[in-house]
Amino acid sequence: MAGGTGIKPNRQSRDSSARRCRRVAGVGMVVGASVVAGAMTIGPVVTAPPAKADILDGIIEPIIAPAISTVSDALAAGPAVDPLAGLDLSSLAATSGLGLSSIDPALALPSSPLDLNLAISIDGITFHIGSATATSGIGDLAIAVGANSDASATGVFDTAFAGGSGSTASIDPGSSLDMATATDGGSATVNSGSIFSGATVVDGGSAEVGGDFILATVADGGQIGAEGGTFDLLTDIDDDDGGIGFGGGYFDVLTILGGGQSGGNIGVGLGSFDLATVIGGGSDGVGLANFDLLSAVDGGAASVGAANFDASLASGTGSTASVTSGSLDAASAIDGGDATVGNTAPAGGSLDAAFASGNGSTASAGNGSFDAASVVGNGSTAYAGGSSTAVGNLDLASVLGTDSTAYAGADGSNALTAGNADLAAVFGDTLNADATGTNFYADIAR
């Protein structure tokens, strides 16, 4: 009876142990064996009854002793196999149901800690691994990811992020509430003294801004340099050979979309409320001008000087449109033409227009008011208005044809006399029309 009483609990113990072994695998077995080994080394705290002690010594100990010895030797030797070896992160992501099938295993788990380049700096406290560097000032955040990347925010409450090998994002001391972001080897800088400004560079290029409430964006190449200004929006996209230069102003919007073969360029002096756009290459230039519209497309060049409320549009390689002075003037050129509206002192003028279409064609108007010159045809010239010494108003000169000329008001910008309300028109090739030096005169050649 005593033997039955001693054997039965041990059979239950073995069944219970089997169930636990099925529930706990790997590390659990190692930990359990270690506990048993430790218990055997220290000795039992409570002495077993004689009958049960005989069973432990005679039956159980011979069974578990070899297992304990094997586990102890393995623990002493250390793991021989990397527990993460053979783990396929991409397969795991694909079957997880979390939409992570596009994870790059190299990003998720670097092959070595030495491959990671990361720097984080918050409020002057910096942590970094590898060649990435970061610096921060009071209330600033700087993060750099990538070999030799650098992020620096040393103003007050600024944020700088540099992502990608060789990328740099910097905010200079004396700035507040600014942001600089650069990726893929780009460079973004916010200069000292700026407030609420941002420079963003994606996929190469550079942007440097200084001023208040300025947002500069460069994508896929290009450059932006802006020093001064307030509430301005500058954008340069897909423009490897050009850029935007901004000297200052208020509420300006400058945009380059595609640099074409020669690159896109926009230069602004001290203008305000100006809108300048370059598409597919070309250039825009704004001097001391306000409330102006400029557009250059496919290699054209548009400019506005010391003028207000003017428009200058140029499309096509070799096309040039320029408004040098005056107000409410418009110049437009396409297909290699040259259109100019110019009002020189003391003549001055406003509300003038010039349009030129054709290779080598020239249309000029100015030195008066309500003058208009138009050319359609290669190699032709039209001039309407006065001269630097003689004012001409309400003059119209038009050419429809090649290698022809039309003058209304004065016979050029240096003429000593001019007329008003004159008309010179040509319909045909190699013809000339002259309505100058008097008033209300018309000359039509066909």
Coordinates of C-alpha atoms in Angstrom, one line a residue:
M1 CA 0.0 0.0 0.0
A2 CA 2.9 2.2 0.8
G3 CA 4.4 1.4 -2.6
G4 CA 1.2 2.3 -4.4
T5 CA 1.0 5.5 -2.6
G6 CA 4.6 6.4 -3.6
I7 CA 4.4 5.4 -7.3
K8 CA 1.1 7.2 -8.2
P9 CA 2.2 10.7 -7.4
N10 CA 5.3 10.2 -9.5
R11 CA 3.3 9.1 -12.6
Q12 CA 1.2 12.2 -12.2
S13 CA 4.4 14.2 -12.0
R14 CA 5.7 12.7 -15.2
D15 CA 2.3 13.4 -17.0
S16 CA 2.3 16.9 -15.8
S17 CA 5.9 17.4 -16.9
A18 CA 5.1 16.1 -20.4
R19 CA 2.2 18.5 -20.7
R20 CA 4.5 21.4 -19.6
C21 CA 7.1 20.4 -22.1
R22 CA 4.6 20.5 -24.9
R23 CA 3.5 24.0 -23.9
V24 CA 7.0 25.4 -23.3
A25 CA 9.7 24.9 -26.0
G26 CA 13.3 26.1 -26.7
V27 CA 14.2 28.7 -24.1
G28 CA 11.7 27.3 -21.6
M29 CA 13.4 23.9 -21.6
V30 CA 16.8 25.5 -21.0
V31 CA 15.5 27.7 -18.2
G32 CA 13.7 24.7 -16.5
A33 CA 16.8 22.5 -16.8
S34 CA 18.9 25.2 -15.3
V35 CA 16.6 25.5 -12.3
V36 CA 16.7 21.7 -11.8
A37 CA 20.5 21.7 -12.0
G38 CA 20.6 24.6 -9.5
A39 CA 18.3 22.8 -7.2
M40 CA 20.4 19.6 -7.3
T41 CA 23.5 21.6 -6.6
I42 CA 22.1 23.4 -3.6
G43 CA 20.2 20.4 -2.2
P44 CA 16.6 20.0 -1.2
V45 CA 15.2 22.4 1.2
V46 CA 12.8 19.8 2.6
T47 CA 13.8 16.2 3.1
A48 CA 11.6 13.7 1.3
P49 CA 10.0 10.7 3.0
P50 CA 12.1 7.6 2.8
A51 CA 9.8 5.8 0.3
K52 CA 9.6 8.7 -2.1
A53 CA 13.3 9.4 -1.8
D54 CA 14.1 5.8 -2.9
I55 CA 11.9 6.3 -6.0
L56 CA 13.6 9.6 -6.9
D57 CA 17.0 8.1 -6.5
G58 CA 16.2 4.8 -8.3
I59 CA 13.9 5.8 -11.1
I60 CA 13.7 9.6 -11.9
E61 CA 17.3 10.6 -11.3
P62 CA 18.8 8.1 -13.9
I63 CA 16.3 9.5 -16.5
I64 CA 16.9 13.2 -16.1
A65 CA 20.5 13.3 -15.1
P66 CA 21.8 12.9 -18.7
A67 CA 19.5 15.6 -19.9
I68 CA 20.6 18.0 -17.2
S69 CA 24.3 17.3 -18.0
T70 CA 23.6 18.0 -21.8
V71 CA 21.8 21.3 -21.2
S72 CA 24.5 22.4 -18.7
D73 CA 27.2 21.8 -21.2
A74 CA 25.3 23.7 -23.9
L75 CA 24.8 26.7 -21.7
A76 CA 28.5 26.7 -20.8
A77 CA 29.6 26.6 -24.5
G78 CA 27.2 29.4 -25.6
P79 CA 24.8 29.4 -28.6
A80 CA 26.4 27.9 -31.8
V81 CA 23.7 29.3 -34.1
D82 CA 22.5 32.8 -34.7
P83 CA 18.8 32.8 -33.6
L84 CA 17.9 35.2 -36.4
A85 CA 19.7 33.3 -39.1
G86 CA 17.3 32.2 -41.8
L87 CA 14.6 34.7 -40.8
D88 CA 13.2 36.1 -44.1
L89 CA 11.9 39.5 -43.3
S90 CA 10.4 40.1 -46.7
S91 CA 8.4 36.8 -46.5
L92 CA 7.3 37.7 -43.0
A93 CA 6.1 41.1 -44.1
A94 CA 4.3 39.7 -47.1
T95 CA 2.3 37.2 -44.9
S96 CA 1.7 39.5 -41.9
G97 CA -1.4 41.1 -43.4
L98 CA 0.0 44.5 -42.4
G99 CA 0.8 45.7 -45.9
L100 CA 4.5 45.6 -45.3
S101 CA 5.5 43.5 -48.3
S102 CA 7.6 46.3 -49.8
I103 CA 9.9 46.6 -46.8
D104 CA 13.6 46.5 -47.6
P105 CA 15.2 44.0 -45.2
A106 CA 18.4 46.0 -45.3
L107 CA 16.5 49.0 -43.8
A108 CA 14.5 46.9 -41.3
L109 CA 17.5 45.1 -39.9
P110 CA 21.0 46.3 -40.7
S111 CA 23.4 43.5 -41.3
S112 CA 25.7 45.1 -38.7
P113 CA 25.3 48.0 -36.3
L114 CA 28.3 49.6 -38.0
D115 CA 26.2 49.9 -41.2
L116 CA 23.7 52.3 -39.5
N117 CA 24.4 56.1 -39.8
L118 CA 22.0 58.0 -37.6
A119 CA 22.2 61.2 -35.5
I120 CA 19.5 62.8 -33.4
S121 CA 19.9 66.0 -31.5
I122 CA 17.2 67.6 -29.3
D123 CA 17.6 70.7 -27.3
G124 CA 21.4 70.4 -27.4
I125 CA 21.6 66.7 -26.5
T126 CA 23.0 64.5 -29.3
F127 CA 23.0 60.8 -30.0
H128 CA 24.7 59.4 -33.1
I129 CA 25.9 56.2 -34.7
G130 CA 28.2 56.0 -37.7
S131 CA 29.2 59.0 -39.8
A132 CA 25.9 61.0 -39.5
T133 CA 26.1 64.2 -37.4
A134 CA 23.5 66.4 -35.8
T135 CA 23.5 69.6 -33.8
S136 CA 20.7 71.5 -32.0
G137 CA 20.1 74.6 -30.0
I138 CA 17.4 75.7 -27.6
G139 CA 14.1 73.9 -28.4
D140 CA 15.5 72.6 -31.7
L141 CA 15.4 69.2 -33.3
A142 CA 17.9 67.9 -35.8
I143 CA 17.9 64.4 -37.4
A144 CA 20.4 63.0 -39.9
V145 CA 20.1 59.6 -41.6
G146 CA 22.7 58.4 -44.0
A147 CA 26.4 58.2 -44.4
N148 CA 28.1 61.6 -44.0
S149 CA 24.7 63.4 -43.7
D150 CA 24.5 66.4 -41.4
A151 CA 21.6 68.2 -39.8
S152 CA 22.0 71.4 -37.8
A153 CA 19.3 73.5 -36.1
T154 CA 20.9 76.2 -33.9
G155 CA 18.3 78.8 -33.7
V156 CA 15.2 78.7 -31.5
F157 CA 12.5 76.1 -32.1
D158 CA 13.9 75.1 -35.5
T159 CA 13.8 71.7 -37.2
A160 CA 16.4 70.3 -39.6
F161 CA 16.3 66.9 -41.3
A162 CA 18.9 65.4 -43.6
G163 CA 18.1 62.1 -45.3
G164 CA 20.5 60.3 -47.6
S165 CA 24.2 60.0 -48.1
G166 CA 25.9 63.4 -48.1
S167 CA 22.7 65.4 -47.5
T168 CA 22.9 68.6 -45.4
A169 CA 20.2 70.6 -43.7
S170 CA 21.2 73.7 -41.7
I171 CA 19.4 76.5 -39.8
D172 CA 21.8 79.2 -38.7
P173 CA 21.8 80.9 -35.2
G174 CA 19.5 83.8 -34.8
S175 CA 16.6 82.1 -36.6
S176 CA 13.3 81.1 -35.1
L177 CA 10.5 78.6 -36.0
D178 CA 12.2 77.6 -39.3
M179 CA 12.5 74.2 -41.1
A180 CA 15.2 72.8 -43.4
T181 CA 14.9 69.5 -45.2
A182 CA 17.3 67.8 -47.6
T183 CA 17.3 64.3 -49.2
D184 CA 19.3 62.4 -51.7
G185 CA 22.5 64.5 -51.4
G186 CA 20.8 67.8 -51.5
S187 CA 21.5 70.9 -49.4
A188 CA 19.0 73.1 -47.6
T189 CA 19.9 76.2 -45.6
V190 CA 17.9 78.8 -43.7
N191 CA 20.1 81.8 -42.9
S192 CA 20.4 83.8 -39.7
G193 CA 17.6 86.1 -38.7
S194 CA 14.8 84.2 -40.5
I195 CA 11.4 83.6 -39.0
F196 CA 8.9 81.0 -40.1
S197 CA 10.8 80.2 -43.3
G198 CA 11.5 76.8 -44.9
A199 CA 13.9 75.3 -47.4
T200 CA 13.1 71.9 -48.8
V201 CA 15.3 69.9 -51.3
V202 CA 14.2 66.6 -52.6
D203 CA 16.4 64.4 -54.9
G204 CA 19.4 66.7 -55.2
G205 CA 19.9 70.4 -55.7
S206 CA 20.2 73.2 -53.2
A207 CA 18.1 75.9 -51.5
E208 CA 19.2 78.8 -49.3
V209 CA 16.8 81.3 -47.9
G210 CA 16.9 84.3 -45.6
G211 CA 13.9 86.3 -44.7
D212 CA 10.5 85.8 -43.0
F213 CA 7.7 83.6 -44.1
I214 CA 9.6 82.3 -47.2
L215 CA 9.0 78.8 -48.6
A216 CA 11.6 77.5 -51.0
T217 CA 11.3 74.1 -52.7
V218 CA 13.7 72.3 -55.0
A219 CA 13.0 68.9 -56.5
D220 CA 15.0 66.8 -58.9
G221 CA 17.8 69.3 -59.3
G222 CA 17.9 73.1 -59.4
Q223 CA 19.0 75.9 -57.1
I224 CA 17.3 78.6 -55.1
G225 CA 19.1 81.5 -53.5
A226 CA 16.9 84.0 -51.6
E227 CA 18.3 86.7 -49.4
G228 CA 15.6 88.9 -47.9
G229 CA 11.9 89.1 -48.6
T230 CA 8.7 88.3 -46.8
F231 CA 5.8 86.0 -47.7
D232 CA 7.4 84.7 -50.8
L233 CA 7.0 81.3 -52.5
L234 CA 9.9 79.9 -54.6
T235 CA 9.8 76.6 -56.5
D236 CA 12.4 75.0 -58.8
I237 CA 11.5 71.5 -60.1
D238 CA 13.4 69.3 -62.6
D239 CA 16.0 72.0 -63.5
D240 CA 19.6 70.7 -63.4
D241 CA 21.2 73.7 -65.0
G242 CA 19.2 76.7 -63.8
G243 CA 17.9 78.3 -60.6
I244 CA 16.1 81.2 -58.9
G245 CA 17.9 84.2 -57.5
F246 CA 15.9 86.5 -55.2
G247 CA 17.1 89.7 -53.7
G248 CA 14.0 90.7 -51.7
G249 CA 10.4 91.8 -51.9
Y250 CA 7.0 90.9 -50.6
F251 CA 4.4 88.4 -51.8
D252 CA 6.3 87.1 -54.8
V253 CA 5.6 83.7 -56.5
L254 CA 8.5 82.4 -58.6
T255 CA 8.3 79.0 -60.3
I256 CA 10.5 76.9 -62.6
L257 CA 9.0 73.7 -64.0
G258 CA 11.5 71.9 -66.1
G259 CA 14.8 73.4 -67.2
G260 CA 14.9 72.2 -70.8
Q261 CA 18.2 72.0 -72.6
S262 CA 19.6 75.3 -71.2
G263 CA 18.0 75.4 -67.8
G264 CA 15.4 77.8 -66.3
N265 CA 16.4 81.0 -64.6
I266 CA 14.5 83.6 -62.6
G267 CA 16.1 86.7 -61.2
V268 CA 14.3 89.2 -59.0
G269 CA 15.7 92.3 -57.5
L270 CA 13.5 94.2 -55.1
G271 CA 10.0 93.5 -56.5
S272 CA 6.8 92.8 -54.7
F273 CA 3.6 91.1 -55.7
D274 CA 5.3 89.6 -58.8
L275 CA 4.4 86.3 -60.5
A276 CA 7.2 84.8 -62.6
T277 CA 7.1 81.4 -64.3
V278 CA 9.6 79.4 -66.4
I279 CA 8.4 76.2 -68.1
G280 CA 10.7 74.0 -70.1
G281 CA 13.7 76.3 -70.0
G282 CA 14.1 80.1 -70.4
S283 CA 14.5 83.0 -68.1
D284 CA 12.6 85.7 -66.2
G285 CA 14.1 88.9 -64.8
V286 CA 12.5 91.4 -62.5
G287 CA 14.1 94.6 -61.3
L288 CA 12.6 97.2 -59.1
A289 CA 9.1 96.2 -60.2
N290 CA 5.8 95.6 -58.5
F291 CA 2.6 93.7 -59.4
D292 CA 4.1 92.3 -62.6
L293 CA 3.5 89.1 -64.5
L294 CA 6.4 87.3 -66.3
S295 CA 6.4 84.0 -68.2
A296 CA 9.1 82.2 -70.2
V297 CA 8.4 79.0 -72.1
D298 CA 10.7 76.6 -74.0
G299 CA 13.8 78.8 -74.0
G300 CA 12.2 82.3 -74.1
A301 CA 13.4 85.2 -72.0
A302 CA 11.0 87.7 -70.3
S303 CA 12.0 90.7 -68.1
V304 CA 10.5 93.7 -66.4
G305 CA 12.6 96.6 -65.2
A306 CA 11.5 99.6 -63.1
A307 CA 7.9 99.1 -63.9
N308 CA 4.6 98.4 -62.3
F309 CA 1.5 96.4 -63.3
D310 CA 3.2 95.1 -66.4
A311 CA 3.3 91.8 -68.3
S312 CA 6.1 90.2 -70.2
L313 CA 5.7 86.9 -72.0
A314 CA 8.2 85.0 -74.2
S315 CA 7.9 81.6 -75.8
G316 CA 10.4 79.7 -77.9
T317 CA 14.1 79.7 -78.3
G318 CA 15.5 83.1 -79.1
S319 CA 12.3 84.9 -78.1
T320 CA 12.7 88.0 -76.0
A321 CA 10.0 90.1 -74.3
S322 CA 11.0 93.1 -72.2
V323 CA 9.3 96.0 -70.4
T324 CA 12.0 98.4 -69.2
S325 CA 9.8 101.1 -67.6
G326 CA 6.3 102.5 -67.3
S327 CA 3.1 101.1 -66.0
L328 CA 0.3 98.9 -67.3
D329 CA 2.5 97.8 -70.3
A330 CA 2.7 94.5 -72.1
A331 CA 5.4 92.8 -74.2
S332 CA 5.0 89.4 -75.9
A333 CA 7.3 87.5 -78.2
I334 CA 7.1 84.0 -79.8
D335 CA 9.0 82.0 -82.4
G336 CA 12.2 84.0 -82.1
G337 CA 10.7 87.5 -82.0
D338 CA 11.9 90.4 -79.9
A339 CA 9.2 92.6 -78.2
T340 CA 10.1 95.7 -76.2
V341 CA 8.2 98.3 -74.3
G342 CA 10.4 101.1 -73.2
N343 CA 9.7 104.5 -71.7
T344 CA 12.7 106.7 -71.1
A345 CA 12.9 109.9 -69.2
P346 CA 11.8 112.6 -69.8
A347 CA 9.3 111.1 -72.2
G348 CA 7.8 108.4 -70.0
G349 CA 4.5 106.7 -70.8
S350 CA 2.1 103.9 -69.9
L351 CA -0.4 101.5 -71.4
D352 CA 1.8 100.5 -74.3
A353 CA 2.1 97.1 -76.0
A354 CA 4.5 95.2 -78.3
F355 CA 4.1 91.9 -80.0
A356 CA 6.7 90.1 -82.1
S357 CA 6.4 86.7 -83.9
G358 CA 9.0 85.4 -86.2
N359 CA 12.7 84.8 -86.3
G360 CA 14.6 88.1 -86.3
S361 CA 11.4 90.2 -86.0
T362 CA 11.3 93.3 -83.7
A363 CA 8.4 95.2 -82.3
S364 CA 8.9 98.3 -80.1
A365 CA 6.5 100.7 -78.4
G366 CA 6.9 103.4 -75.8
N367 CA 7.9 107.0 -75.0
G368 CA 4.2 107.8 -74.9
S369 CA 0.9 106.3 -74.0
F370 CA -1.5 104.0 -75.7
D371 CA 1.1 103.0 -78.4
A372 CA 1.2 99.6 -80.0
A373 CA 3.6 97.8 -82.3
S374 CA 3.0 94.4 -83.9
V375 CA 5.1 92.1 -86.2
V376 CA 4.2 88.8 -87.7
G377 CA 6.9 87.6 -90.1
N378 CA 10.6 86.9 -90.1
G379 CA 13.0 89.8 -90.2
S380 CA 10.5 92.6 -90.0
T381 CA 10.4 95.7 -87.7
A382 CA 7.6 97.8 -86.3
Y383 CA 7.9 100.9 -84.1
A384 CA 5.2 102.9 -82.4
G385 CA 5.4 105.9 -80.1
G386 CA 7.8 108.7 -79.5
S387 CA 11.5 109.1 -78.7
S388 CA 13.5 110.0 -75.6
T389 CA 13.0 113.7 -76.5
A390 CA 9.6 113.7 -78.2
V391 CA 6.5 112.1 -76.9
G392 CA 4.2 110.2 -79.2
N393 CA 0.7 108.9 -78.1
L394 CA -1.9 106.8 -79.7
D395 CA 0.4 105.5 -82.4
L396 CA 0.0 102.1 -84.1
A397 CA 2.6 100.3 -86.2
S398 CA 1.9 96.8 -87.7
V399 CA 3.6 94.5 -90.1
L400 CA 2.3 91.3 -91.6
G401 CA 5.0 89.9 -93.8
T402 CA 8.7 89.3 -94.0
D403 CA 11.6 91.8 -94.2
S404 CA 9.3 94.8 -94.0
T405 CA 9.2 97.9 -91.8
A406 CA 6.5 100.2 -90.2
Y407 CA 7.1 103.4 -88.2
A408 CA 4.3 105.4 -86.5
G409 CA 4.8 108.5 -84.4
A410 CA 8.6 108.7 -84.6
D411 CA 11.0 106.9 -86.8
G412 CA 13.0 105.3 -84.0
S413 CA 13.8 105.8 -80.3
N414 CA 16.2 108.7 -81.1
A415 CA 14.0 110.7 -83.4
L416 CA 13.8 114.4 -82.8
T417 CA 10.2 114.7 -83.8
A418 CA 7.2 112.5 -83.2
G419 CA 3.5 112.5 -84.0
N420 CA 0.3 111.4 -82.3
A421 CA -2.5 109.2 -83.5
D422 CA -0.5 107.9 -86.4
L423 CA -0.9 104.6 -88.3
A424 CA 1.7 102.7 -90.2
A425 CA 0.7 99.3 -91.6
V426 CA 2.3 96.7 -94.0
F427 CA 0.7 93.7 -95.6
G428 CA 3.3 91.9 -97.6
D429 CA 7.0 91.2 -97.9
T430 CA 9.8 93.7 -98.3
L431 CA 7.5 96.7 -97.9
N432 CA 7.8 99.9 -95.9
A433 CA 5.3 102.2 -94.2
D434 CA 6.2 105.6 -92.6
A435 CA 3.7 107.7 -90.5
T436 CA 6.1 109.9 -88.5
G437 CA 6.7 113.5 -87.6
T438 CA 3.1 114.6 -87.7
N439 CA -0.3 113.9 -86.2
F440 CA -3.2 111.9 -87.5
Y441 CA -1.3 110.5 -90.4
A442 CA -1.7 107.0 -92.0
D443 CA 0.6 105.1 -94.3
I444 CA -0.5 101.6 -95.5
A445 CA 1.7 99.5 -97.8
R446 CA 0.4 96.4 -99.5

